[in-house]
Short mmCIF file of C-alpha atoms in Angstrom, two decimals:
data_model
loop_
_atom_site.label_atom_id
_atom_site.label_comp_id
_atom_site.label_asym_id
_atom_site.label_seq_id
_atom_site.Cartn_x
_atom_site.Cartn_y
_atom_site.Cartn_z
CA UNK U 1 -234.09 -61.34 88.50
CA UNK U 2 -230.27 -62.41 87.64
CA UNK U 3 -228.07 -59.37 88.11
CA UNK U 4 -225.46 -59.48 85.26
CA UNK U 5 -221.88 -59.28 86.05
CA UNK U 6 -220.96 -55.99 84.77
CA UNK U 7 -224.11 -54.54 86.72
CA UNK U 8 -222.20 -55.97 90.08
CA UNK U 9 -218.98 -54.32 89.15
CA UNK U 10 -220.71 -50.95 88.73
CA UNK U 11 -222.26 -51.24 92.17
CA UNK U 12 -218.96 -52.11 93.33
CA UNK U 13 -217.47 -49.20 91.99
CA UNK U 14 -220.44 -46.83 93.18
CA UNK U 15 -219.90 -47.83 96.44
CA UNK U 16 -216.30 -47.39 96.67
CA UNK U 17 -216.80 -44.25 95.37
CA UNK U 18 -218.92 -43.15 97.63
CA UNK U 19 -216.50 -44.26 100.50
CA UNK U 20 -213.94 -42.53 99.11
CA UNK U 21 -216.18 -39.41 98.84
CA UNK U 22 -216.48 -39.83 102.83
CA UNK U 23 -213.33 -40.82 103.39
CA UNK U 24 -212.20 -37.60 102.20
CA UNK U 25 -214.96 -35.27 103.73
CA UNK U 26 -213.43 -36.34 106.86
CA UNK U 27 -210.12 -35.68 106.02
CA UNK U 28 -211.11 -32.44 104.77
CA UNK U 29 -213.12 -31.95 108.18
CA UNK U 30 -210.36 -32.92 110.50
CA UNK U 31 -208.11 -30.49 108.20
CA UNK U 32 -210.72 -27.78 109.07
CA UNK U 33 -210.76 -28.74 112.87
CA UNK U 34 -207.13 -28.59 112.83
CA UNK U 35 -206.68 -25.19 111.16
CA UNK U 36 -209.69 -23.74 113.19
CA UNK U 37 -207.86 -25.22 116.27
CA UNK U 38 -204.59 -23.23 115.36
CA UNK U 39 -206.54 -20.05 114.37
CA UNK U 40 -207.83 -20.08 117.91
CA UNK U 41 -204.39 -19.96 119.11
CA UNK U 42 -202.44 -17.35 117.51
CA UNK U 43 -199.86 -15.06 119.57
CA UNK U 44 -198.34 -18.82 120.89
CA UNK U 45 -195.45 -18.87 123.48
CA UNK U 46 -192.09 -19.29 121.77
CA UNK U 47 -190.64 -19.30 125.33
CA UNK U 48 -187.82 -20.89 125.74
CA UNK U 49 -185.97 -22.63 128.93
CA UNK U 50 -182.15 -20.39 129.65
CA UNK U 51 -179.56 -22.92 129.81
CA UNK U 52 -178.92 -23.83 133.64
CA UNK U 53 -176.99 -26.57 135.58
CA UNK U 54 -177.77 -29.27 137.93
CA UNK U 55 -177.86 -27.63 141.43
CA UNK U 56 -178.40 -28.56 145.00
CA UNK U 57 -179.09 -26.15 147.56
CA UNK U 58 -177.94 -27.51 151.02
CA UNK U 59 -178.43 -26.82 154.65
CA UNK U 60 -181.16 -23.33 153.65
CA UNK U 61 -184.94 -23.95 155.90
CA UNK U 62 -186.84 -24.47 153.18
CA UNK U 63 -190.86 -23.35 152.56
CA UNK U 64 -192.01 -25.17 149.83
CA UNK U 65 -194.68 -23.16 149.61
CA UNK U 66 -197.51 -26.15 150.20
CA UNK U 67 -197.43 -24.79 154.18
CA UNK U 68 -194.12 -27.38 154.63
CA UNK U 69 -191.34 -26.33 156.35
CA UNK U 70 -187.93 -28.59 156.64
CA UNK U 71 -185.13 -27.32 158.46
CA UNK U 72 -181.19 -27.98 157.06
CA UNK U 73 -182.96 -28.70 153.99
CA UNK U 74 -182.06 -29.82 150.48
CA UNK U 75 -183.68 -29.09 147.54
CA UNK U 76 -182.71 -31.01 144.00
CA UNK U 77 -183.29 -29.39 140.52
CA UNK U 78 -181.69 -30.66 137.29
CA UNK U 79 -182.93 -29.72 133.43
CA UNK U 80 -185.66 -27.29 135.04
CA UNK U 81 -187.16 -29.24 136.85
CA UNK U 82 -186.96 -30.05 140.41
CA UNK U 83 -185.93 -33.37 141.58
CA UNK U 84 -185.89 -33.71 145.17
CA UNK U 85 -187.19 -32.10 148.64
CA UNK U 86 -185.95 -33.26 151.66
CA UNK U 87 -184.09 -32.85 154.72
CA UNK U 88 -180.15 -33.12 155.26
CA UNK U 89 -180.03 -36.62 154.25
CA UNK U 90 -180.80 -36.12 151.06
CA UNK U 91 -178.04 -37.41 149.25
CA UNK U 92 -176.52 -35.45 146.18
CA UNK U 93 -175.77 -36.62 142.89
CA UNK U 94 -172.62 -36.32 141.33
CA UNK U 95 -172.41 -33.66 139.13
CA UNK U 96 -174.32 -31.31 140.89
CA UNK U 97 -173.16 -27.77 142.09
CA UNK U 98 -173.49 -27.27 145.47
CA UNK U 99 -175.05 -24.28 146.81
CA UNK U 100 -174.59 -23.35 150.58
CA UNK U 101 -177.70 -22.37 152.25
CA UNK U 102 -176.51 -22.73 155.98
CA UNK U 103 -178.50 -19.83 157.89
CA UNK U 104 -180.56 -19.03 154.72
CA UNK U 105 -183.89 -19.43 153.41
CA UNK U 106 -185.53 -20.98 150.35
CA UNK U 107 -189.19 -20.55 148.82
CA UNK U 108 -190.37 -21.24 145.09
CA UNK U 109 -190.45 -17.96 143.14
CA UNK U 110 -192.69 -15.42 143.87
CA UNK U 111 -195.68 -14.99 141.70
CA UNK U 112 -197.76 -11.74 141.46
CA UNK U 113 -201.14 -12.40 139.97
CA UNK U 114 -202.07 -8.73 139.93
CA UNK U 115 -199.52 -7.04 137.47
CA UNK U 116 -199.79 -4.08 135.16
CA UNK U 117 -196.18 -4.40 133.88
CA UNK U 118 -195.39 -3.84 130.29
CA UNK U 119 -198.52 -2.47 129.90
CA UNK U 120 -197.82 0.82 132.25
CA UNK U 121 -194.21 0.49 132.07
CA UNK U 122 -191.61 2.99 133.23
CA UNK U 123 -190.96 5.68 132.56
CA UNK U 124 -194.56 6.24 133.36
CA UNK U 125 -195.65 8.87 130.52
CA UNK U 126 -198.55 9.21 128.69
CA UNK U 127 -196.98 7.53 125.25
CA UNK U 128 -196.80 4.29 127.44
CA UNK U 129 -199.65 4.30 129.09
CA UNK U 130 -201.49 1.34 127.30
CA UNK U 131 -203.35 -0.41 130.17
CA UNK U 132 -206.91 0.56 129.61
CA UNK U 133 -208.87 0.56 126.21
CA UNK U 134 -211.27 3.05 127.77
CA UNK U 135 -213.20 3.55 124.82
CA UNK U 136 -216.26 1.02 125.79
CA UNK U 137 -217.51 -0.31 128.87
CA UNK U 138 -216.96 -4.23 127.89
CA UNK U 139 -213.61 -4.54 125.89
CA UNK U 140 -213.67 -8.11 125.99
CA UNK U 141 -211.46 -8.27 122.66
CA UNK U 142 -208.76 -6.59 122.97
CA UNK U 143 -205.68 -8.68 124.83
CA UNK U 144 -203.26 -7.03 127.36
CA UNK U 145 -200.37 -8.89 125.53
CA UNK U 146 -200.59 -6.44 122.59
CA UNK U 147 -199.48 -3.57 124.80
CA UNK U 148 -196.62 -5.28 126.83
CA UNK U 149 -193.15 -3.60 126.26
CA UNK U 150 -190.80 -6.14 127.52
CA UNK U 151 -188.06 -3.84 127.65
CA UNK U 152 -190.02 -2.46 131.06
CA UNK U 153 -187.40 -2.17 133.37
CA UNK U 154 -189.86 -3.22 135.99
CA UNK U 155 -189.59 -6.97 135.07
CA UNK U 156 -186.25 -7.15 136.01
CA UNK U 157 -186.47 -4.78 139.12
CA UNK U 158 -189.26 -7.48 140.54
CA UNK U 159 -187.11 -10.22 139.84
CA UNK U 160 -183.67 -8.93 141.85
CA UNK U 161 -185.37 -6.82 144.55
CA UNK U 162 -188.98 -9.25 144.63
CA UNK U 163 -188.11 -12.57 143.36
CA UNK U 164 -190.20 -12.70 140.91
CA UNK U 165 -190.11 -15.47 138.73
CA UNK U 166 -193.98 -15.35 137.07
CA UNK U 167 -196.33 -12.70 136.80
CA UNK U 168 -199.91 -12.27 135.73
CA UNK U 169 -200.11 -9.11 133.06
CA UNK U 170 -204.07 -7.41 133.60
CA UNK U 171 -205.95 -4.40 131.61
CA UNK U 172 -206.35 -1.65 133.76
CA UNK U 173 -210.10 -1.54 135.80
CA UNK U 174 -211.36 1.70 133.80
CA UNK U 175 -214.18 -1.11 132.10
CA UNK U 176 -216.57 -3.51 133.35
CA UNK U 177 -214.72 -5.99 130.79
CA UNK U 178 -211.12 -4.61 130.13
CA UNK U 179 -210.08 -7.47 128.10
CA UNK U 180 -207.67 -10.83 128.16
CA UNK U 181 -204.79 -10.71 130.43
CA UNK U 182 -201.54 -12.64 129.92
CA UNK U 183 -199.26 -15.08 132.45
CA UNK U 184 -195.82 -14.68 131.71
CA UNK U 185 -191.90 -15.74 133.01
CA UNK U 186 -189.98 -13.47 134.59
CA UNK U 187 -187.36 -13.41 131.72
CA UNK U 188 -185.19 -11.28 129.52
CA UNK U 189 -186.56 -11.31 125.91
CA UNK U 190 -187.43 -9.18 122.84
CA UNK U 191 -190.52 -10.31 122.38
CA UNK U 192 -193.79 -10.69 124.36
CA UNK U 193 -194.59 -14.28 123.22
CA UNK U 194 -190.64 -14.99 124.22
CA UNK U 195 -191.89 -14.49 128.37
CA UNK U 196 -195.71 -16.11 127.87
CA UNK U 197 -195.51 -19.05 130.02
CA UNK U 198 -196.22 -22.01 127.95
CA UNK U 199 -199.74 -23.55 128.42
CA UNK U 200 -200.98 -20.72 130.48
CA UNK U 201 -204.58 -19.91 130.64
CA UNK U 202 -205.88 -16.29 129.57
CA UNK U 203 -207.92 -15.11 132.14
CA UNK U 204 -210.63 -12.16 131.71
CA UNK U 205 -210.13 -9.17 133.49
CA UNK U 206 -213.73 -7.55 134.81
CA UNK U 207 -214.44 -4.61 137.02
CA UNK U 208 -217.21 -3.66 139.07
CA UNK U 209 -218.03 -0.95 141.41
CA UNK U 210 -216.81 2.40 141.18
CA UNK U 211 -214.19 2.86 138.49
CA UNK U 212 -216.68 2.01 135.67
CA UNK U 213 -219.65 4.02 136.13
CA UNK U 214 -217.34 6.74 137.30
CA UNK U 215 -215.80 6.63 133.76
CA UNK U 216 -218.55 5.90 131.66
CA UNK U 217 -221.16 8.36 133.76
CA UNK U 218 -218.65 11.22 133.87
CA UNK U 219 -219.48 10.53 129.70
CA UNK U 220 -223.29 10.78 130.39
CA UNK U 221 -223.75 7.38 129.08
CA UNK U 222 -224.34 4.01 130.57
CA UNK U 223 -223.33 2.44 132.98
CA UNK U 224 -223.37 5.19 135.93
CA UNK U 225 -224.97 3.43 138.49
CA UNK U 226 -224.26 -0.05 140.15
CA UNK U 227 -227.27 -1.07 138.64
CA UNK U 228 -226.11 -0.05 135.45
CA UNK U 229 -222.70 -2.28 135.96
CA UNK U 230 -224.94 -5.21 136.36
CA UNK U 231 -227.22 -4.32 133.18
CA UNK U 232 -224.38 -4.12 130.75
CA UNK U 233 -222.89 -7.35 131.79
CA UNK U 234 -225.43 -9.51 132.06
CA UNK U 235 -226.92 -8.35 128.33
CA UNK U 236 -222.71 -9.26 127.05
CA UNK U 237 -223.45 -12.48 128.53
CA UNK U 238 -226.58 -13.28 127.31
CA UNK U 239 -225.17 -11.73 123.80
CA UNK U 240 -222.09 -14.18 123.91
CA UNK U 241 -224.21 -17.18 124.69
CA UNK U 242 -226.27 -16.93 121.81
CA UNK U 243 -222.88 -16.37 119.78
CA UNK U 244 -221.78 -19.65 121.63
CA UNK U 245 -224.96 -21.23 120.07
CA UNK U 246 -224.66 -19.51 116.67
CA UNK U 247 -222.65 -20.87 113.76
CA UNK U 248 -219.82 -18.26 114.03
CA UNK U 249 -220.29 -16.94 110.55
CA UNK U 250 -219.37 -13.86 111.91
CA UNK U 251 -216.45 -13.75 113.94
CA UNK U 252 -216.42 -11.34 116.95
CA UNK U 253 -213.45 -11.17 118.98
CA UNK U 254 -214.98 -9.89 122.11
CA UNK U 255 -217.12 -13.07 122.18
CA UNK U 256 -214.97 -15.11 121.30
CA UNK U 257 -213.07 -14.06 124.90
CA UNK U 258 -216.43 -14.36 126.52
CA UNK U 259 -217.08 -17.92 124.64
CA UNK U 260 -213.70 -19.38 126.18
CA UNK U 261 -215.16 -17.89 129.76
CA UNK U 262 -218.40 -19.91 129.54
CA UNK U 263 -216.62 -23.37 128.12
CA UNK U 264 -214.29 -22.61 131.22
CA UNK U 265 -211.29 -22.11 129.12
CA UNK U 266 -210.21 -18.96 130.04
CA UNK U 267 -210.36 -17.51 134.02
CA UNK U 268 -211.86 -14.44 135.18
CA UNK U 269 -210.02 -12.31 137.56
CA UNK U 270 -212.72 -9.38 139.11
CA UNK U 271 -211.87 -6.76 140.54
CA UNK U 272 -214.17 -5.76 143.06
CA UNK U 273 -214.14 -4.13 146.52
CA UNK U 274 -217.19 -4.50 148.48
CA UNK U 275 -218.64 -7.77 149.97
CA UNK U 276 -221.88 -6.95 148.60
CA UNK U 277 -220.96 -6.46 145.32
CA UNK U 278 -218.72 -9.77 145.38
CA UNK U 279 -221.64 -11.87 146.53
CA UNK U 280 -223.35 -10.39 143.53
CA UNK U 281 -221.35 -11.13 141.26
CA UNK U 282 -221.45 -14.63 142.12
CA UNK U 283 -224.77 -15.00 141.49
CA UNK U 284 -224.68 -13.81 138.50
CA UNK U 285 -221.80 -15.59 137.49
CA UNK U 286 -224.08 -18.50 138.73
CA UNK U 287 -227.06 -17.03 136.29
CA UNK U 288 -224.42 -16.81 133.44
CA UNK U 289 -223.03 -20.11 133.55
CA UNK U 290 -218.89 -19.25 134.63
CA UNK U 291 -216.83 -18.92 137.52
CA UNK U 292 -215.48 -16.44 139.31
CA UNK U 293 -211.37 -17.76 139.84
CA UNK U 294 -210.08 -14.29 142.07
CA UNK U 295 -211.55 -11.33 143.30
CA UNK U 296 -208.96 -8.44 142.86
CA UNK U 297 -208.30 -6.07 145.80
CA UNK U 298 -211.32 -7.29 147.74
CA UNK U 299 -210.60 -5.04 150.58
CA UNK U 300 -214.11 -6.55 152.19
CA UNK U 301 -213.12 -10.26 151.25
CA UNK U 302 -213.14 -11.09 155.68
CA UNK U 303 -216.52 -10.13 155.59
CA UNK U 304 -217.37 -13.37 153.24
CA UNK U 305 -214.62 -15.55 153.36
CA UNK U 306 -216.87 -18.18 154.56
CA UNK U 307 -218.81 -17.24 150.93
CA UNK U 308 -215.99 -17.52 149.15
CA UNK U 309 -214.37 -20.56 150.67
CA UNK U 310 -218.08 -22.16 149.74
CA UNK U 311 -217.07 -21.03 145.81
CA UNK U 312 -214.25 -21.88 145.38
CA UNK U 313 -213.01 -18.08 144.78
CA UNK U 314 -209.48 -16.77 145.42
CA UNK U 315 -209.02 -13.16 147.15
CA UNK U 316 -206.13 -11.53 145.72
CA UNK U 317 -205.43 -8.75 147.84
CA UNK U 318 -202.84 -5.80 149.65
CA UNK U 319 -201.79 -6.24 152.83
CA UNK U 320 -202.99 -2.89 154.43
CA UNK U 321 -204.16 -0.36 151.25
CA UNK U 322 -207.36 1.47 151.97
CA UNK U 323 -209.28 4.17 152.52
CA UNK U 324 -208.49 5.90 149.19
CA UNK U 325 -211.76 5.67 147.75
CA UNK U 326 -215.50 5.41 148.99
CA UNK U 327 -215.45 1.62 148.35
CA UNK U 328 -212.16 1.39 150.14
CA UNK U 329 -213.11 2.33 153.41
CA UNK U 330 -213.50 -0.32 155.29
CA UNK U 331 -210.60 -2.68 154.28
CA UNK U 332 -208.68 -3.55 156.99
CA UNK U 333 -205.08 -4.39 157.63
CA UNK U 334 -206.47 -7.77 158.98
CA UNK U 335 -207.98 -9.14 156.08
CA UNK U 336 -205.98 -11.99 155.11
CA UNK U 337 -205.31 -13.30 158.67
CA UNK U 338 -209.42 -13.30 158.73
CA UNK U 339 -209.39 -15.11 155.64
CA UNK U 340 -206.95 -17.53 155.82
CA UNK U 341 -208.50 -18.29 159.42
CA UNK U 342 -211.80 -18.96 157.97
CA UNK U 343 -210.07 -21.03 155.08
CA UNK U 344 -210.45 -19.11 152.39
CA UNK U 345 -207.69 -19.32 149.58
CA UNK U 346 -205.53 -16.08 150.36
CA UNK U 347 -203.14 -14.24 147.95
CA UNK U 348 -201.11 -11.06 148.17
CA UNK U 349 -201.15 -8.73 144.80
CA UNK U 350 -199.08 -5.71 144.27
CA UNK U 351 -200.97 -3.41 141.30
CA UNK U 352 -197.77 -1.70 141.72
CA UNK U 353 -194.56 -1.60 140.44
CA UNK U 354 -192.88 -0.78 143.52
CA UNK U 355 -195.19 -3.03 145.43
CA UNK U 356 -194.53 -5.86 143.25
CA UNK U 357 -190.25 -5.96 144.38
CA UNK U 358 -191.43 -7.08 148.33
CA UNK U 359 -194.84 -9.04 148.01
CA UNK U 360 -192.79 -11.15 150.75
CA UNK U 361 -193.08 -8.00 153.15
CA UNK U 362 -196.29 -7.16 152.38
CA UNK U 363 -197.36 -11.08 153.33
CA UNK U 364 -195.48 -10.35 156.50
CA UNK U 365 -197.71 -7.28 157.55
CA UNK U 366 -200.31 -8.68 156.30
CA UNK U 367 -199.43 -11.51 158.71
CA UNK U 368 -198.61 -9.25 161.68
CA UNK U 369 -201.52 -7.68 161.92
CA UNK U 370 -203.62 -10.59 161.82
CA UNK U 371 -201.30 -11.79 164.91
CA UNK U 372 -202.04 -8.49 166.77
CA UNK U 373 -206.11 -9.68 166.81
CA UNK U 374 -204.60 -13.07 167.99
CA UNK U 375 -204.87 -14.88 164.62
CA UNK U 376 -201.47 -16.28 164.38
CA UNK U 377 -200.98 -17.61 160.56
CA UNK U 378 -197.78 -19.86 160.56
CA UNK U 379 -195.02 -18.75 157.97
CA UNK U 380 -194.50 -21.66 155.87
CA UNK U 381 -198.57 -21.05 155.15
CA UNK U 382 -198.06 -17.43 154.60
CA UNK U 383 -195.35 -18.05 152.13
CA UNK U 384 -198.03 -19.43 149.88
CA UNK U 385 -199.59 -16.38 149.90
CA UNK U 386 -197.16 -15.19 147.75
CA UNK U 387 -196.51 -18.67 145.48
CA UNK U 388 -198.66 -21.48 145.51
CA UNK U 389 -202.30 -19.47 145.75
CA UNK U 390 -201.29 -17.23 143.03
CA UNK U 391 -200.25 -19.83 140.95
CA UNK U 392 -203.54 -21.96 141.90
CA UNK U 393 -205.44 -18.69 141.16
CA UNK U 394 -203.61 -18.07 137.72
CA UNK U 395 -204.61 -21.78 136.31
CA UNK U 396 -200.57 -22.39 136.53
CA UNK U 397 -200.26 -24.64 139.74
CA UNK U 398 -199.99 -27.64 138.73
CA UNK U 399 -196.72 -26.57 137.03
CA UNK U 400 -195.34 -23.51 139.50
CA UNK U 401 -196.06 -22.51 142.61
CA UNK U 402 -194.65 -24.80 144.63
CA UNK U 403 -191.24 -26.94 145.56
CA UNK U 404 -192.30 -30.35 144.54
CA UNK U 405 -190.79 -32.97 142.23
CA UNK U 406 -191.58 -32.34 138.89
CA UNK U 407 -192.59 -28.65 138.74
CA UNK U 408 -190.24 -26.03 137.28
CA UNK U 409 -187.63 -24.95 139.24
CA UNK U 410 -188.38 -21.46 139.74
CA UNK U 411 -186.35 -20.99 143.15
CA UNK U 412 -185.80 -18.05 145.25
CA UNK U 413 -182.72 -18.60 147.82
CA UNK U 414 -183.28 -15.42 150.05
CA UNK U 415 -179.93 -14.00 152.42
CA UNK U 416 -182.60 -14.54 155.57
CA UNK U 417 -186.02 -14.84 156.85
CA UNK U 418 -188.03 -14.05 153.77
CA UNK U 419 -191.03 -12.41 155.73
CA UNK U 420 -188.42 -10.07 157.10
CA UNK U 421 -187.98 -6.89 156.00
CA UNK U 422 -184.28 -7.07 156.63
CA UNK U 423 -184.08 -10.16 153.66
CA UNK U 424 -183.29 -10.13 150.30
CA UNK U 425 -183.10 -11.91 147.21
CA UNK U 426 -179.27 -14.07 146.67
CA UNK U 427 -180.49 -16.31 143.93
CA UNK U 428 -183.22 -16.77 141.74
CA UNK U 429 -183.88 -19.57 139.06
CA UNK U 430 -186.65 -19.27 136.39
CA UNK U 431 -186.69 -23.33 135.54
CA UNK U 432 -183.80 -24.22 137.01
CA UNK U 433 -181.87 -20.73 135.18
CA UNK U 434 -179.93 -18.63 137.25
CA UNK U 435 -180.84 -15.77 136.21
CA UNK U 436 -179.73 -13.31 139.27
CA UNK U 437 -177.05 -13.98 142.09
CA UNK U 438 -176.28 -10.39 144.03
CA UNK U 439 -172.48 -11.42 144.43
CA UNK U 440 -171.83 -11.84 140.82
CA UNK U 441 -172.36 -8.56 138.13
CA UNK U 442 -172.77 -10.40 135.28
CA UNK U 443 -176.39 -11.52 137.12
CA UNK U 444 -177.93 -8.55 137.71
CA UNK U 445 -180.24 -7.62 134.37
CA UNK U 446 -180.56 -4.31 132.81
CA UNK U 447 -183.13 -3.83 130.84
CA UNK U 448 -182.64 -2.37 126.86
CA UNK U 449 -183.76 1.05 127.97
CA UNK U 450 -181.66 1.27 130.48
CA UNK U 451 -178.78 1.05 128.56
CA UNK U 452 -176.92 4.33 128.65
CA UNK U 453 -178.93 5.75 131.25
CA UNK U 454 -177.71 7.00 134.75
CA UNK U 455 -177.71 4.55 137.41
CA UNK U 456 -177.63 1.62 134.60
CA UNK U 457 -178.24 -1.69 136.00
CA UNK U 458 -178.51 0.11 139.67
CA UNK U 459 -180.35 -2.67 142.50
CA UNK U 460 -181.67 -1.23 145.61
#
């Protein structure tokens, strides 16, 4: 049969028609991604770099926190970023301020993983005390960002007395699930998404062992038992999968945190204190589908460090804290020599706000005890305790951590040894910033509540 002319030109026009109709359902669709894409984002970091200079730091021994050690060293850092590592023959560029480091020490900024900051801020009253949404035993929705106070005067206390240059902000370890934590700079600003540091990953914050059915039993409800910490997580795991599977209708903020866990999106720092109780958790983890990034506190971590090396699994720990509770009893001031000695990935946490202005002396005790057993850790690898593992364990290493070209220049120069307790911080850098220097007043931060207040701007 002859097909008439007009009867091609409709066809024609059907079918380009019908491309266009595609044409723009995928527009539409990639709109959709996109804005579904932002709406999974909100809260983003508007932090932005201080202004600094091109510096050198010259003739300092130098721990660039990778277990490297160069003596008379030089280390290069221009628009944030450092440069160059390398020994006196480094030559400097023109242009650069010269910083004298002869019989002085430098280390990348310290980094405290365990943090409650902002969220239990001084002063330390009950209208601040925002840490832990005790009010269910899986909180996986609410995120510790919403409760930071940047005007803590804690932030800058860890950065003149600690050298603290990043920090990782956790929910308190009242629930089995206490919620998203937050990885922010070390900076002055007036708002909490002015200190999030930039492409960070949230982590989830989970508890076992004694604090949650000691909250939740002292209710009369579940969980009170061990076995009743293991019950409620594993049925908000198998709850979120199926949400993971579902068509998200419905959206549920507490699975969506859980969802980003099992896609390996966001981390999951655990606190936990028995070995037993760790290796369980790994196996469920295992059941579940995630990983397990840290275990917090982890006073029993030398009794499976050979596990834990085998996982992959950070132990974020104190130097010598124990004994306080039931599940505390047999941590041991050795710990992370035992650890590090059966290569297992070792980092030193404060949980403290005092503790979290010398993480460098807790490394050291931490290191001197393991010496007394005759484990000798060297000290450019126990300087990493406090850097490079944290920021490994935080999902922020490839950018901090560590003294190598490329990574911000978040630099501590200390006036000595930095595992003595005799050292201090001189200078610190936040990306190349300086942002404290103890001989000049203009550099040492006071926080907006302490404006006004006795001992204003005071550094011990």
């Amino acid at each position: 049969m002859r097909v008439s002319t007009a009867m091609r030109r409709w066809t024609s026009l059907l079918a380009l028609g019908a491309a266009l109709t595609l044409a723009g359902q995928a527009a539409d669709a990639k709109k959709k991604d996109k804005d579904a894409k932002a709406a999974g984002t909100p809260y983003a970091s508007t932090y932005k770099v201080y202004p600094g200079r091109p510096t050198a730091l010259v003739g300092a021994t130098v721990y660039d926190g990778r277990g490297g050690r160069i003596e008379n060293g030089t280390v290069l850092f221009e628009n944030g970023k450092v440069v160059a590592v390398g020994g006196a023959d480094l030559a400097v560029p023109s242009g650069y301020d010269r910083v004298d480091g002869a019989g002085k020490f430098v280390t990348p900024g310290v980094i405290d993983i365990h943090s409650h900051l902002g969220v239990y801020p001084s002063p330390g009253v009950d209208a601040n005390s925002d840490g832990n949404e005790m009010t269910s035993p899986t909180t996986p929705d609410v995120w510790a960002e919403h409760s930071v106070w940047p005007q803590d005067p804690g932030f800058s206390r860890a950065l003149v007395n600690g050298g603290v240059t990043s920090l990782q902000i956790l929910p308190g370890s009242g629930n089995l699930m206490g919620g998203r934590a937050v990885t922010l700079k070390n900076v002055p600003s007036r708002t909490v998404q002015g200190m999030k540091f930039p492409g960070a990953p949230y982590s989830l914050k989970m508890a076992c062992g004694e604090n949650p059915k000691r909250v939740y039993g002292a209710r009369n409800q579940k969980p009170s038992t061990r076995m009743g910490n293991f019950s409620v997580n594993r049925q908000a795991w198998i709850d979120a999968k199926q949400y993971m599977d579902g068509d998200h209708a419905e959206r549920d903020l507490g699975k969506d945190t859980l969802e980003g866990v099992l896609k390996g999106e966001i981390l999951v720092q655990n606190h936990c204190y028995r070995a037993d109780e760790m290796a369980q958790v790994l196996d469920m983890a295992k059941e579940m589908g995630y990983k397990v990034t840290a275990f917090h506190h982890a006073v029993e971590a030398y009794k499976i460090g050979d596990l834990l090396k085998a996982n992959d699994v950070c132990a974020a720990i104190w130097a010598d804290w124990y004994g306080f509770k039931m599940e505390a009893y047999d941590g041991i001031p050795e710990n992370a020599a035992l650890l590090a000695k059966q290569g297992a990935c070792v980092v030193i946490h404060s949980d403290d706000e005092n503790g979290i202005q010398r993480l460098n002396q807790a490394a050291a005790r931490a290191q001197a005890s393991g010496r007394r057993i005759g484990v000798d850790i060297p000290d450019a690898q126990v300087v990493g305790w406090f850097t490079y593992n944290a920021a490994k364990a935080m999902g922020i290493g490839a950018k901090t951590g560590s003294l190598e070209v490329g990574k911000m220049a978040d630099v501590v120069l200390w006036n000595g040894n930095p595992l003595s307790v005799y050292s201090r911080p001189e200078k610190v850098w936040v990306d190349g910033a300086m942002l404290y220097d103890a001989g000049d007043p203009k550099r040492k931060p006071v926080s907006d509540f302490e404006l006004g207040q006795p001992g204003e701007g005071d550094v011990k």
